[in-house]
């Protein structure tokens, strides 16, 4: 421990841990602590401060890094930063994470660091979708093609969100650039402590986008979005383009979209942690949904107070994750909405998985759909003609 | 058990050029011992005896002539189920069948255990090809484990397709405990197939390929 002592001290300092009042608001907010009685962010902080006992590898991987605790902390402690830094500092040594799905996701991400890839990741670009080889606006697809191939038994359709996003962007008269060899944004490696591979991915993505000369990059996945926005600059310096979440991009242009008039279904919205709490994008998705004419029924805990889907960056999945998901699904059902709309493919994956519980059956079942595909499904049929060069596909 | 290809006779004939295998390699040290650049050394581990013998010469009647890179020794990971394929490898050894040493075998209890994560991890660690093998349908010790293996394999295939990896770098085979000859043939075919494809482009950059023993231990840990 001695060797890392300085790292730990710096981590505690950087996270404002010394400001902790031991009020316990973090623990009472934490959805994990509600079910996992041996886990408590407050106790982890006070133990680190008082006795120098740092979170164990297990505790490090239990935290969802959902930031719900920090959002409530009256003293400005950034527990999430502490977790992230400790994961980084102990990566490969004490900390490895439990890596859900046998580590398949981590392997995929690391494989994507290869200099020479010849991915087949654009098979979803059908004739009705207009994409371009160059232009001002790029659309960052994210790992949806891999998710759909991997989570077949959950019947996830995260590509529906991607397609919906392109469809809506097309409706604005824009054919977005998509990269045939886009890499994973590296979010989960970064949060899992593997900074080395994260940095390679960051460089490769920025290189590819820079080569296209795009001015704006639009994201459907909030994790990609937040990672580009907050963490890429540390690796590659100031980004040569602007980053926007699809909801922001659309909210700015809501007037240009024509939606069908009929009564929309009643939906409720799951705020992804990276979008709402981290990036502070709370209103845009709601504006877009409302503009699209769906009726929005909010859950009691929404916006910056929303509950995480317990996805945890493929680092850990245990029975407590499941409890969190069930709690959230019950909350969503209680709004009376028929559909749970989320802006993150991982929320979709994790809620779909929880809904598979045969013992609970209909109690927690509901439609679940991506924000982008929900908006796209409300578009009026006549679309503006996309400009820009179309790809051969 | 007709010797389709491998024959013991071959050993003497041509143990000249290629035969660097040290037949006496101690078990532990030999675990997954193919040295990439150096080419042929013994493969082994639990099967040390098996491979040690056969390693010697490249077998004569080779259908697929190595098209490229004689100098390139593919690094191949074989997942074999405990009850059939692994025993098949033993049979190959006991029968002194000669076949390529350029693979390291990882025993799993059932081919159904071979999650896509195993295969991806193998490629991540620098494998050039991955072979998954189990019992024939109806023979699986766990009844339907190999049906599950097919599902997992399809999933792996789909992921690797998106990644852009050549399809020829993975293969699924059913090999029974009695099919030592088939084991040797499948390995030979696969080694040549992968040799023709050249080294995998997926090994992460700026990262030394792990030593053989390390890679083996790592993959074995995964199989647990
Ligand atoms: S909410 Fe903030 S001040 Fe209160 S115990 Fe948690 S970290 Fe400390
Ligand atoms: S980040 Fe989320 S899971 Fe981690 S301690 Fe805070 S509230 Fe709990
Ligand atoms: S035990 Fe051999 S495939 Fe299942």
Coordinates of C-alpha atoms and ligand atoms in Angstrom, one line a residue:
Chain A
X1 CA 0.0 0.0 0.0
X2 CA 2.9 2.3 0.7
X3 CA 3.8 2.7 -2.9
X4 CA 0.4 3.8 -3.8
X5 CA -0.2 5.9 -0.7
X6 CA 0.6 9.1 -2.6
X7 CA -1.8 8.2 -5.4
X8 CA -4.5 7.5 -2.8
X9 CA -4.0 10.7 -1.0
X10 CA -4.1 12.6 -4.2
X11 CA -7.2 10.7 -5.3
X12 CA -8.9 11.6 -2.0
X13 CA -8.0 15.2 -2.3
X14 CA -9.0 15.5 -5.9
X15 CA -12.4 14.0 -5.1
X16 CA -12.9 16.5 -2.3
X17 CA -13.1 13.6 0.1
X18 CA -11.7 15.7 3.0
X19 CA -14.9 17.8 2.8
X20 CA -17.1 14.9 3.8
X21 CA -19.4 15.7 6.6
X22 CA -20.4 12.1 7.2
X23 CA -24.0 13.1 6.7
X24 CA -24.8 9.9 4.9
X25 CA -26.9 11.4 2.2
X26 CA -24.8 9.6 -0.4
X27 CA -25.6 6.2 1.1
X28 CA -29.2 6.9 1.5
X29 CA -29.3 8.0 -2.2
X30 CA -27.3 5.1 -3.5
X31 CA -29.5 2.5 -5.1
X32 CA -26.9 -0.2 -4.7
X33 CA -26.6 0.5 -0.9
X34 CA -30.3 0.1 -0.6
X35 CA -30.1 -3.6 -1.5
X36 CA -26.4 -4.4 -0.8
X37 CA -26.2 -3.7 2.9
X38 CA -22.5 -4.2 3.0
X39 CA -21.9 -1.3 0.6
X40 CA -21.9 2.3 1.7
X41 CA -20.2 5.2 0.0
X42 CA -20.2 7.2 3.2
X43 CA -18.4 4.4 5.1
X44 CA -15.9 3.9 2.3
X45 CA -15.1 7.6 2.4
X46 CA -14.8 7.8 6.2
X47 CA -12.7 4.6 6.3
X48 CA -10.4 6.0 3.7
X49 CA -10.0 9.2 5.6
X50 CA -9.7 7.8 9.1
X51 CA -7.9 4.5 8.8
X52 CA -6.5 4.6 5.3
X53 CA -8.6 1.6 4.3
X54 CA -9.4 2.0 0.7
X55 CA -12.2 0.4 -1.2
X56 CA -11.5 -3.2 -2.1
X57 CA -11.5 -4.4 -5.7
X58 CA -14.9 -5.8 -5.1
X59 CA -16.2 -2.5 -3.7
X60 CA -14.7 -0.6 -6.6
X61 CA -16.5 -2.7 -9.1
X62 CA -19.9 -2.6 -7.2
X63 CA -20.2 1.2 -7.6
X64 CA -22.2 2.0 -10.7
X65 CA -20.5 5.3 -11.0
X66 CA -24.0 6.6 -11.5
X67 CA -23.2 9.8 -9.6
X68 CA -26.5 9.9 -7.8
X69 CA -24.6 10.3 -4.5
X70 CA -22.5 13.2 -5.7
X71 CA -25.6 14.9 -7.0
X72 CA -27.0 14.9 -3.5
X73 CA -23.9 15.5 -1.5
X74 CA -24.1 18.9 0.3
X75 CA -20.4 19.2 0.5
X76 CA -19.3 18.7 -3.0
X77 CA -17.6 15.4 -2.5
X78 CA -17.0 13.6 -5.8
X79 CA -17.2 10.0 -4.9
X80 CA -17.4 8.9 -8.5
X81 CA -14.0 10.6 -9.2
X82 CA -12.5 8.7 -6.3
X83 CA -13.8 5.4 -7.6
X84 CA -12.6 6.1 -11.1
X85 CA -9.2 7.2 -10.0
X86 CA -8.7 4.2 -7.7
X87 CA -9.8 1.8 -10.4
X88 CA -7.2 3.4 -12.7
X89 CA -4.5 3.4 -10.1
X90 CA -5.0 -0.3 -9.2
X91 CA -5.9 -1.6 -12.6
X92 CA -4.3 -4.9 -13.4
X93 CA -3.0 -5.2 -9.9
X94 CA -5.6 -5.4 -7.2
X95 CA -8.5 -4.2 -9.4
X96 CA -9.8 -6.2 -12.3
X97 CA -13.5 -5.9 -12.1
X98 CA -15.8 -8.9 -12.4
X99 CA -16.4 -8.2 -16.1
X100 CA -19.9 -9.3 -16.8
X101 CA -20.4 -11.4 -19.9
X102 CA -17.1 -13.1 -19.4
X103 CA -15.2 -10.0 -20.4
X104 CA -16.4 -10.3 -24.0
X105 CA -17.2 -6.5 -24.1
X106 CA -13.8 -5.6 -22.7
X107 CA -12.2 -7.9 -25.3
X108 CA -14.1 -6.3 -28.1
X109 CA -13.1 -2.9 -27.0
X110 CA -9.5 -3.9 -26.8
X111 CA -9.6 -5.6 -30.2
X112 CA -10.9 -2.4 -31.7
X113 CA -7.6 -0.7 -30.7
X114 CA -6.0 -2.5 -33.6
X115 CA -4.6 -0.1 -36.2
X116 CA -5.8 -2.1 -39.1
X117 CA -9.5 -3.0 -38.9
X118 CA -11.8 -3.7 -41.7
X119 CA -15.1 -3.7 -39.9
X120 CA -18.4 -4.6 -41.3
X121 CA -20.3 -2.3 -39.0
X122 CA -22.6 -0.5 -41.4
X123 CA -24.9 -3.3 -42.5
X124 CA -27.8 -1.5 -40.9
X125 CA -27.6 1.3 -43.4
X126 CA -30.6 0.5 -45.5
X127 CA -31.7 2.3 -48.7
X128 CA -34.1 4.6 -46.9
X129 CA -31.3 6.0 -44.8
X130 CA -29.0 8.6 -46.2
X131 CA -25.5 8.7 -45.1
X132 CA -22.6 10.5 -46.6
X133 CA -18.9 10.1 -47.0
X134 CA -18.1 13.6 -46.2
X135 CA -20.0 16.6 -44.9
X136 CA -20.2 18.9 -41.9
X137 CA -22.2 16.6 -39.7
X138 CA -21.1 13.2 -38.6
X139 CA -23.1 10.7 -36.7
X140 CA -21.2 8.5 -34.2
X141 CA -22.9 5.1 -34.2
X142 CA -21.4 3.6 -31.1
X143 CA -21.3 -0.1 -30.4
X144 CA -24.9 -0.9 -31.3
X145 CA -24.0 -3.3 -34.1
X146 CA -22.0 -5.4 -31.6
X147 CA -24.7 -5.2 -29.0
X148 CA -27.4 -6.5 -31.3
X149 CA -25.1 -9.4 -32.4
X150 CA -24.2 -10.3 -28.9
X151 CA -27.4 -9.9 -26.9
X152 CA -29.5 -12.0 -29.3
X153 CA -31.3 -13.9 -26.6
X154 CA -32.5 -10.6 -25.0
X155 CA -34.0 -9.6 -28.4
X156 CA -32.4 -6.2 -28.1
X157 CA -32.7 -3.9 -31.0
X158 CA -30.3 -1.1 -30.2
X159 CA -29.7 -0.5 -33.9
X160 CA -33.3 0.7 -34.1
X161 CA -32.1 3.7 -32.1
X162 CA -29.2 4.2 -34.5
X163 CA -31.5 3.9 -37.5
X164 CA -34.0 6.2 -35.9
X165 CA -31.3 8.8 -35.3
X166 CA -30.2 8.8 -38.9
X167 CA -33.8 9.0 -40.1
X168 CA -34.4 12.1 -38.0
X169 CA -31.2 13.7 -39.1
X170 CA -32.2 13.0 -42.6
X171 CA -35.5 14.6 -42.0
X172 CA -33.5 17.8 -41.2
X173 CA -32.1 17.6 -44.7
X174 CA -28.8 16.3 -43.5
X175 CA -27.0 13.1 -44.7
X176 CA -24.6 12.5 -41.8
X177 CA -21.2 11.1 -42.2
X178 CA -20.8 7.7 -40.7
X179 CA -17.4 6.0 -40.2
X180 CA -17.0 2.5 -41.6
X181 CA -14.1 1.9 -39.1
X182 CA -15.3 3.8 -36.2
X183 CA -14.0 2.4 -32.9
X184 CA -15.7 2.0 -29.6
X185 CA -15.4 5.3 -27.7
X186 CA -13.7 3.5 -24.9
X187 CA -16.0 4.7 -22.2
X188 CA -16.1 1.4 -20.4
X189 CA -12.4 0.9 -20.5
X190 CA -11.8 4.3 -19.1
X191 CA -14.2 3.7 -16.3
X192 CA -12.9 0.2 -15.8
X193 CA -9.4 1.6 -15.2
X194 CA -7.9 0.6 -18.5
X195 CA -6.7 4.0 -19.5
X196 CA -4.0 2.6 -21.8
X197 CA -6.5 1.1 -24.3
X198 CA -8.9 3.9 -23.8
X199 CA -6.4 6.4 -25.1
X200 CA -5.7 4.4 -28.2
X201 CA -9.4 4.3 -29.0
X202 CA -9.7 8.0 -28.4
X203 CA -6.8 8.8 -30.8
X204 CA -8.1 6.6 -33.5
X205 CA -11.6 8.0 -33.4
X206 CA -10.5 11.6 -33.4
X207 CA -8.1 10.8 -36.2
X208 CA -10.8 9.3 -38.3
X209 CA -13.2 12.2 -37.7
X210 CA -10.6 14.8 -38.3
X211 CA -9.7 13.2 -41.6
X212 CA -13.4 13.7 -42.6
X213 CA -13.2 17.3 -41.7
X214 CA -16.5 17.3 -39.9
X215 CA -17.6 20.3 -37.9
X216 CA -20.2 18.6 -35.7
X217 CA -20.5 15.1 -34.4
X218 CA -23.9 13.9 -33.2
X219 CA -24.2 11.0 -30.8
X220 CA -27.1 8.8 -30.0
X221 CA -25.3 7.0 -27.1
X222 CA -24.8 9.2 -24.1
X223 CA -21.7 7.4 -23.0
X224 CA -20.0 8.1 -26.3
X225 CA -21.2 11.6 -26.1
X226 CA -20.0 12.3 -22.6
X227 CA -16.7 10.6 -23.2
X228 CA -15.9 12.7 -26.2
X229 CA -17.1 15.7 -24.5
X230 CA -15.3 15.3 -21.1
X231 CA -12.5 12.9 -21.5
X232 CA -11.2 13.0 -25.0
X233 CA -9.6 16.4 -24.6
X234 CA -7.2 14.9 -22.0
X235 CA -5.9 12.6 -24.6
X236 CA -6.0 14.4 -27.9
X237 CA -6.3 18.0 -26.8
X238 CA -9.1 20.3 -27.9
X239 CA -11.4 18.5 -30.3
X240 CA -11.5 19.8 -33.8
X241 CA -15.2 19.5 -33.9
X242 CA -18.3 20.2 -31.8
X243 CA -20.0 17.4 -30.1
X244 CA -23.8 17.2 -29.6
X245 CA -26.1 14.6 -28.2
X246 CA -28.9 13.9 -30.7
X247 CA -31.5 15.3 -28.3
X248 CA -29.6 18.6 -28.1
X249 CA -29.1 18.6 -31.9
X250 CA -32.8 18.0 -32.5
X251 CA -34.0 20.4 -29.7
X252 CA -32.2 23.2 -31.5
X253 CA -33.9 22.3 -34.7
X254 CA -37.3 21.1 -33.4
X255 CA -39.1 23.7 -35.6
X256 CA -37.7 22.1 -38.7
X257 CA -39.2 18.7 -38.1
X258 CA -42.8 17.8 -39.0
X259 CA -44.5 15.3 -36.8
X260 CA -47.7 13.5 -37.3
X261 CA -50.7 15.1 -35.6
X262 CA -52.4 12.2 -33.9
X263 CA -52.4 11.6 -30.2
X264 CA -49.0 10.0 -29.2
X265 CA -48.7 7.2 -26.8
X266 CA -47.9 7.8 -23.2
X267 CA -44.2 7.3 -22.4
X268 CA -41.9 7.7 -19.6
X269 CA -38.3 8.7 -19.9
X270 CA -35.3 7.0 -18.3
X271 CA -32.5 9.6 -18.0
X272 CA -29.2 7.9 -18.7
X273 CA -26.6 8.8 -16.0
X274 CA -24.1 10.1 -18.4
X275 CA -26.6 12.3 -20.2
X276 CA -28.5 13.8 -17.3
X277 CA -26.2 13.9 -14.3
X278 CA -22.8 14.0 -16.0
X279 CA -23.5 16.1 -19.1
X280 CA -26.4 18.0 -17.6
X281 CA -28.6 17.3 -20.6
X282 CA -32.0 17.0 -19.0
X283 CA -34.4 19.2 -20.9
X284 CA -33.5 18.5 -24.6
X285 CA -34.8 14.9 -24.7
X286 CA -38.0 16.1 -23.1
X287 CA -38.4 18.9 -25.5
X288 CA -37.9 16.6 -28.4
X289 CA -40.3 14.0 -27.1
X290 CA -43.0 16.7 -26.5
X291 CA -42.4 18.2 -29.9
X292 CA -42.9 14.8 -31.4
X293 CA -46.3 14.7 -29.8
X294 CA -45.9 11.9 -27.3
X295 CA -47.3 12.3 -23.8
X296 CA -44.6 12.3 -21.2
X297 CA -45.3 10.9 -17.8
X298 CA -42.4 11.5 -15.5
X299 CA -41.2 9.0 -12.9
X300 CA -40.8 10.4 -9.4
X301 CA -37.1 10.2 -9.8
X302 CA -36.2 11.8 -13.0
X303 CA -33.7 14.2 -14.6
X304 CA -30.7 14.5 -12.4
X305 CA -32.3 12.4 -9.7
X306 CA -33.0 9.5 -12.1
X307 CA -32.0 5.9 -11.1
X308 CA -29.3 4.1 -13.0
X309 CA -30.0 1.0 -15.0
X310 CA -27.3 -0.7 -13.0
X311 CA -25.3 -1.4 -16.2
X312 CA -22.0 -0.5 -14.7
X313 CA -19.9 -0.4 -17.8
X314 CA -19.8 -4.2 -18.1
X315 CA -17.8 -4.4 -14.9
X316 CA -20.2 -6.1 -12.6
X317 CA -23.6 -7.6 -12.6
X318 CA -25.0 -9.2 -9.5
X319 CA -28.4 -9.7 -7.8
X320 CA -28.3 -6.2 -6.5
X321 CA -28.1 -4.9 -10.0
X322 CA -31.2 -6.9 -10.7
X323 CA -33.0 -5.4 -7.7
X324 CA -32.1 -1.9 -8.9
X325 CA -33.5 -2.7 -12.3
X326 CA -36.7 -4.2 -10.9
X327 CA -37.2 -1.2 -8.7
X328 CA -36.8 1.1 -11.7
X329 CA -39.1 -0.9 -13.9
X330 CA -41.8 -0.8 -11.2
X331 CA -41.4 2.9 -11.0
X332 CA -41.7 3.2 -14.7
X333 CA -44.8 1.0 -14.8
X334 CA -46.4 3.1 -12.0
X335 CA -46.5 6.1 -14.2
X336 CA -49.1 4.5 -16.3
X337 CA -47.0 4.9 -19.4
X338 CA -47.0 2.1 -21.9
X339 CA -43.5 2.6 -23.1
X340 CA -40.2 3.3 -21.4
X341 CA -38.1 5.5 -23.6
X342 CA -34.4 5.7 -23.0
X343 CA -31.6 7.4 -24.7
X344 CA -29.0 4.8 -24.0
X345 CA -28.6 1.4 -25.6
X346 CA -27.3 0.0 -22.4
X347 CA -30.4 1.0 -20.4
X348 CA -32.3 -0.9 -23.1
X349 CA -30.2 -4.0 -22.8
X350 CA -30.3 -4.1 -19.0
X351 CA -34.0 -3.4 -18.6
X352 CA -34.8 -6.0 -21.2
X353 CA -32.6 -8.5 -19.4
X354 CA -34.4 -7.7 -16.1
X355 CA -37.8 -8.0 -17.8
X356 CA -36.9 -11.6 -18.8
X357 CA -37.5 -12.7 -15.2
X358 CA -40.1 -15.4 -15.5
X359 CA -41.2 -15.2 -11.9
X360 CA -42.3 -11.6 -12.2
X361 CA -43.9 -11.9 -15.6
X362 CA -46.1 -9.1 -16.5
X363 CA -45.5 -7.2 -13.4
X364 CA -42.5 -5.5 -14.8
X365 CA -43.0 -5.9 -18.6
X366 CA -43.3 -2.8 -20.7
X367 CA -42.4 -1.6 -24.1
X368 CA -38.9 -0.2 -24.2
X369 CA -37.7 2.0 -27.0
X370 CA -34.9 4.3 -27.8
X371 CA -35.5 8.1 -27.8
X372 CA -34.3 8.3 -31.4
X373 CA -36.6 5.6 -32.8
X374 CA -39.5 7.0 -30.8
X375 CA -39.0 10.4 -32.4
X376 CA -38.4 8.9 -35.8
X377 CA -41.6 6.9 -35.6
X378 CA -43.5 10.2 -35.2
X379 CA -42.0 11.8 -38.2
X380 CA -44.4 12.8 -41.0
X381 CA -43.8 10.8 -44.0
X382 CA -42.6 13.4 -46.4
X383 CA -39.1 14.1 -45.6
X384 CA -36.9 16.9 -46.7
X385 CA -34.4 15.8 -49.3
X386 CA -31.1 15.1 -47.7
X387 CA -28.3 17.0 -49.2
X388 CA -24.7 15.9 -49.3
X389 CA -23.2 13.0 -51.1
X390 CA -24.8 9.7 -50.6
X391 CA -22.7 6.7 -50.1
X392 CA -22.9 3.9 -52.5
X393 CA -24.9 1.8 -50.1
Chain B
X1 CA -8.7 -45.4 -37.5
X2 CA -7.1 -45.2 -40.9
X3 CA -4.2 -43.0 -40.9
X4 CA -5.6 -40.4 -43.2
X5 CA -2.5 -38.3 -43.1
X6 CA -0.4 -38.7 -40.1
X7 CA 1.8 -41.6 -40.0
X8 CA 4.5 -42.6 -37.7
X9 CA 6.6 -43.6 -40.6
X10 CA 6.9 -40.0 -41.6
X11 CA 8.8 -39.3 -38.5
X12 CA 11.9 -41.0 -39.4
X13 CA 11.9 -39.9 -43.0
X14 CA 11.9 -36.3 -42.5
X15 CA 12.7 -35.4 -39.0
X16 CA 15.6 -33.6 -40.6
X17 CA 14.8 -30.0 -41.3
X18 CA 11.9 -29.3 -39.1
X19 CA 12.4 -31.6 -36.4
X20 CA 13.4 -29.4 -33.6
X21 CA 10.9 -30.7 -31.2
X22 CA 12.4 -31.8 -28.0
X23 CA 10.5 -35.0 -27.3
X24 CA 11.4 -35.0 -23.7
X25 CA 10.0 -31.7 -22.9
X26 CA 8.9 -31.8 -19.3
X27 CA 5.2 -31.5 -18.8
X28 CA 5.0 -28.3 -17.0
X29 CA 7.4 -26.4 -19.2
X30 CA 5.8 -27.6 -22.3
X31 CA 2.4 -26.3 -21.6
X32 CA 1.4 -24.5 -24.8
X33 CA 4.9 -24.1 -25.9
X34 CA 4.8 -23.1 -29.5
X35 CA 7.3 -20.4 -30.0
X36 CA 6.0 -18.0 -32.6
X37 CA 9.0 -16.7 -34.4
X38 CA 11.2 -19.7 -34.0
X39 CA 8.6 -21.9 -35.6
X40 CA 8.4 -25.4 -34.4
X41 CA 9.0 -26.4 -31.0
X42 CA 7.0 -28.9 -29.1
X43 CA 3.5 -28.4 -28.1
X44 CA 2.4 -30.1 -25.1
X45 CA 1.2 -29.8 -21.6
X46 CA -1.1 -32.6 -20.6
X47 CA -0.4 -33.9 -24.0
X48 CA 3.3 -33.4 -24.0
X49 CA 3.8 -37.0 -24.9
X50 CA 1.3 -36.8 -27.6
X51 CA 2.7 -33.9 -29.5
X52 CA 6.3 -34.4 -28.7
X53 CA 6.4 -37.4 -31.0
X54 CA 4.4 -36.1 -33.8
X55 CA 5.7 -32.7 -34.0
X56 CA 8.7 -33.7 -35.9
X57 CA 8.0 -33.5 -39.5
X58 CA 5.4 -31.7 -41.5
X59 CA 3.3 -34.4 -42.8
X60 CA 3.7 -35.5 -46.4
X61 CA 0.5 -35.7 -48.1
X62 CA -0.7 -32.2 -47.6
X63 CA -3.7 -31.2 -49.6
X64 CA -3.6 -27.5 -48.9
X65 CA -0.2 -26.3 -49.9
X66 CA 0.9 -23.5 -47.6
X67 CA 0.4 -20.5 -49.9
X68 CA 2.2 -17.9 -48.0
X69 CA 4.8 -17.3 -45.4
X70 CA 6.5 -20.5 -44.7
X71 CA 8.2 -18.5 -42.0
X72 CA 5.0 -17.6 -40.3
X73 CA 3.9 -20.0 -37.5
X74 CA 0.3 -19.5 -36.7
X75 CA -0.6 -19.2 -33.1
X76 CA -3.7 -21.3 -32.6
X77 CA -5.9 -21.9 -29.6
X78 CA -7.9 -25.0 -29.4
X79 CA -10.8 -25.4 -27.0
X80 CA -11.5 -29.1 -26.5
X81 CA -14.2 -30.6 -24.3
X82 CA -13.0 -32.9 -21.7
X83 CA -15.0 -36.0 -22.7
X84 CA -14.5 -36.2 -26.4
X85 CA -12.2 -33.9 -28.2
X86 CA -9.5 -33.7 -25.5
X87 CA -9.6 -37.4 -25.3
X88 CA -9.4 -37.4 -29.1
X89 CA -6.2 -35.5 -28.8
X90 CA -4.9 -38.1 -26.5
X91 CA -5.9 -40.8 -28.9
X92 CA -3.9 -39.0 -31.6
X93 CA -0.9 -39.0 -29.3
X94 CA -1.3 -42.6 -28.2
X95 CA -1.6 -43.6 -31.8
X96 CA 1.5 -41.6 -32.6
X97 CA -0.2 -39.6 -35.3
X98 CA 1.9 -36.9 -36.8
X99 CA 0.4 -33.5 -37.0
X100 CA 1.1 -29.9 -36.6
X101 CA 2.3 -28.6 -33.3
X102 CA 1.3 -25.0 -33.8
X103 CA -1.6 -24.9 -31.4
X104 CA -2.2 -24.9 -27.7
X105 CA -5.1 -26.8 -26.4
X106 CA -7.3 -25.7 -23.6
X107 CA -9.5 -28.2 -21.9
X108 CA -13.0 -27.2 -21.0
X109 CA -15.6 -29.5 -19.5
X110 CA -17.9 -29.1 -22.4
X111 CA -17.8 -27.2 -25.7
X112 CA -21.0 -25.4 -24.5
X113 CA -18.7 -23.6 -22.1
X114 CA -16.9 -21.8 -24.8
X115 CA -18.5 -18.4 -24.5
X116 CA -17.7 -15.8 -27.2
X117 CA -15.6 -14.1 -24.5
X118 CA -13.1 -17.0 -24.6
X119 CA -12.6 -16.7 -28.3
X120 CA -12.4 -12.9 -28.3
X121 CA -9.9 -13.1 -25.5
X122 CA -7.8 -15.5 -27.4
X123 CA -7.6 -13.1 -30.3
X124 CA -7.0 -10.3 -27.9
X125 CA -4.0 -12.1 -26.6
X126 CA -2.6 -12.6 -30.1
X127 CA -4.2 -15.8 -31.4
X128 CA -4.3 -16.1 -35.2
X129 CA -7.0 -18.7 -35.1
X130 CA -9.3 -20.4 -32.7
X131 CA -10.8 -23.9 -33.0
X132 CA -13.6 -25.0 -30.8
X133 CA -14.3 -28.7 -30.6
X134 CA -16.7 -31.0 -28.8
X135 CA -18.5 -34.2 -28.9
X136 CA -20.7 -35.2 -31.8
X137 CA -24.3 -34.4 -31.5
X138 CA -26.0 -36.9 -29.2
X139 CA -22.7 -37.7 -27.5
X140 CA -22.3 -34.6 -25.3
X141 CA -21.7 -35.6 -21.8
X142 CA -24.1 -32.9 -20.7
X143 CA -26.7 -33.9 -23.3
X144 CA -27.2 -30.7 -25.1
X145 CA -24.0 -28.8 -24.3
X146 CA -22.8 -28.9 -27.9
X147 CA -26.0 -27.5 -29.2
X148 CA -25.3 -24.6 -26.9
X149 CA -21.8 -24.5 -28.3
X150 CA -23.3 -24.0 -31.8
X151 CA -25.3 -21.0 -30.5
X152 CA -22.3 -19.5 -28.8
X153 CA -20.2 -20.1 -31.9
X154 CA -22.7 -18.4 -34.2
X155 CA -22.6 -15.4 -31.9
X156 CA -18.9 -15.3 -31.9
X157 CA -18.9 -15.6 -35.7
X158 CA -21.3 -12.7 -35.9
X159 CA -19.2 -10.5 -33.7
X160 CA -16.0 -11.3 -35.5
X161 CA -17.7 -10.6 -38.8
X162 CA -18.5 -7.1 -37.7
X163 CA -14.9 -6.8 -36.4
X164 CA -13.8 -7.7 -39.9
X165 CA -11.9 -10.7 -39.0
X166 CA -11.6 -13.4 -41.7
X167 CA -14.1 -16.2 -41.2
X168 CA -11.4 -18.8 -41.7
X169 CA -9.8 -17.9 -38.4
X170 CA -12.4 -19.7 -36.4
X171 CA -13.7 -23.2 -36.7
X172 CA -16.1 -25.5 -34.9
X173 CA -15.5 -29.3 -35.1
X174 CA -17.0 -32.4 -33.5
X175 CA -14.3 -34.9 -32.7
X176 CA -14.9 -38.0 -30.6
X177 CA -12.5 -39.7 -28.2
X178 CA -11.8 -42.3 -30.8
X179 CA -11.1 -39.9 -33.7
X180 CA -7.4 -39.3 -33.1
X181 CA -6.8 -39.2 -36.8
X182 CA -9.5 -36.7 -37.3
X183 CA -8.1 -34.6 -34.6
X184 CA -4.7 -34.5 -36.3
X185 CA -6.3 -33.8 -39.7
X186 CA -8.5 -31.0 -38.4
X187 CA -5.5 -29.4 -36.7
X188 CA -3.4 -29.7 -39.8
X189 CA -6.1 -28.3 -42.1
X190 CA -6.8 -25.5 -39.7
X191 CA -3.1 -24.6 -39.2
X192 CA -2.6 -24.4 -43.0
X193 CA -5.8 -22.4 -43.4
X194 CA -4.7 -19.9 -40.8
X195 CA -1.1 -19.9 -42.1
X196 CA -2.5 -18.9 -45.5
X197 CA -4.4 -16.0 -43.9
X198 CA -1.3 -14.7 -42.3
X199 CA -1.0 -13.1 -38.9
X200 CA -4.1 -11.7 -37.3
X201 CA -4.3 -8.0 -37.5
X202 CA -6.3 -7.8 -34.2
X203 CA -3.5 -8.1 -31.7
X204 CA -3.5 -4.7 -30.0
X205 CA -0.8 -2.4 -31.0
X206 CA 2.1 -1.3 -28.9
X207 CA 1.8 -4.4 -26.9
X208 CA 4.1 -7.3 -26.8
X209 CA 2.4 -10.5 -27.5
X210 CA 2.4 -12.4 -24.2
X211 CA 4.8 -15.2 -23.7
X212 CA 3.3 -18.5 -24.6
X213 CA 3.2 -19.8 -21.1
X214 CA 1.5 -16.6 -19.9
X215 CA -1.1 -16.6 -22.7
X216 CA -1.8 -20.2 -21.9
X217 CA -2.2 -19.6 -18.2
X218 CA -4.4 -16.7 -18.9
X219 CA -6.7 -18.5 -21.2
X220 CA -6.8 -21.4 -18.9
X221 CA -7.8 -19.2 -16.1
X222 CA -10.7 -18.0 -18.2
X223 CA -11.8 -21.5 -18.9
X224 CA -12.2 -22.2 -15.2
Ligands
LIG1 S1 -23.3 13.0 1.0 FE1 -21.3 13.9 0.8 S2 -20.9 14.8 2.8 FE2 -22.6 13.4 3.1 S3 -21.6 11.5 3.8 FE3 -21.8 11.4 1.5 S4 -19.9 12.2 0.7 FE4 -19.9 12.8 2.9
LIG2 S1 -22.1 6.4 -7.9 FE1 -24.1 5.4 -7.7 S2 -23.7 3.3 -7.2 FE2 -21.7 4.4 -6.8 S3 -21.9 5.0 -4.6 FE3 -22.7 6.7 -5.8 S4 -24.9 6.3 -5.9 FE4 -24.0 4.4 -5.2
LIG3 S1 -19.1 -32.8 -23.2 FE1 -18.2 -32.8 -25.2 S2 -19.4 -31.3 -26.1 FE2 -20.4 -31.4 -24.2

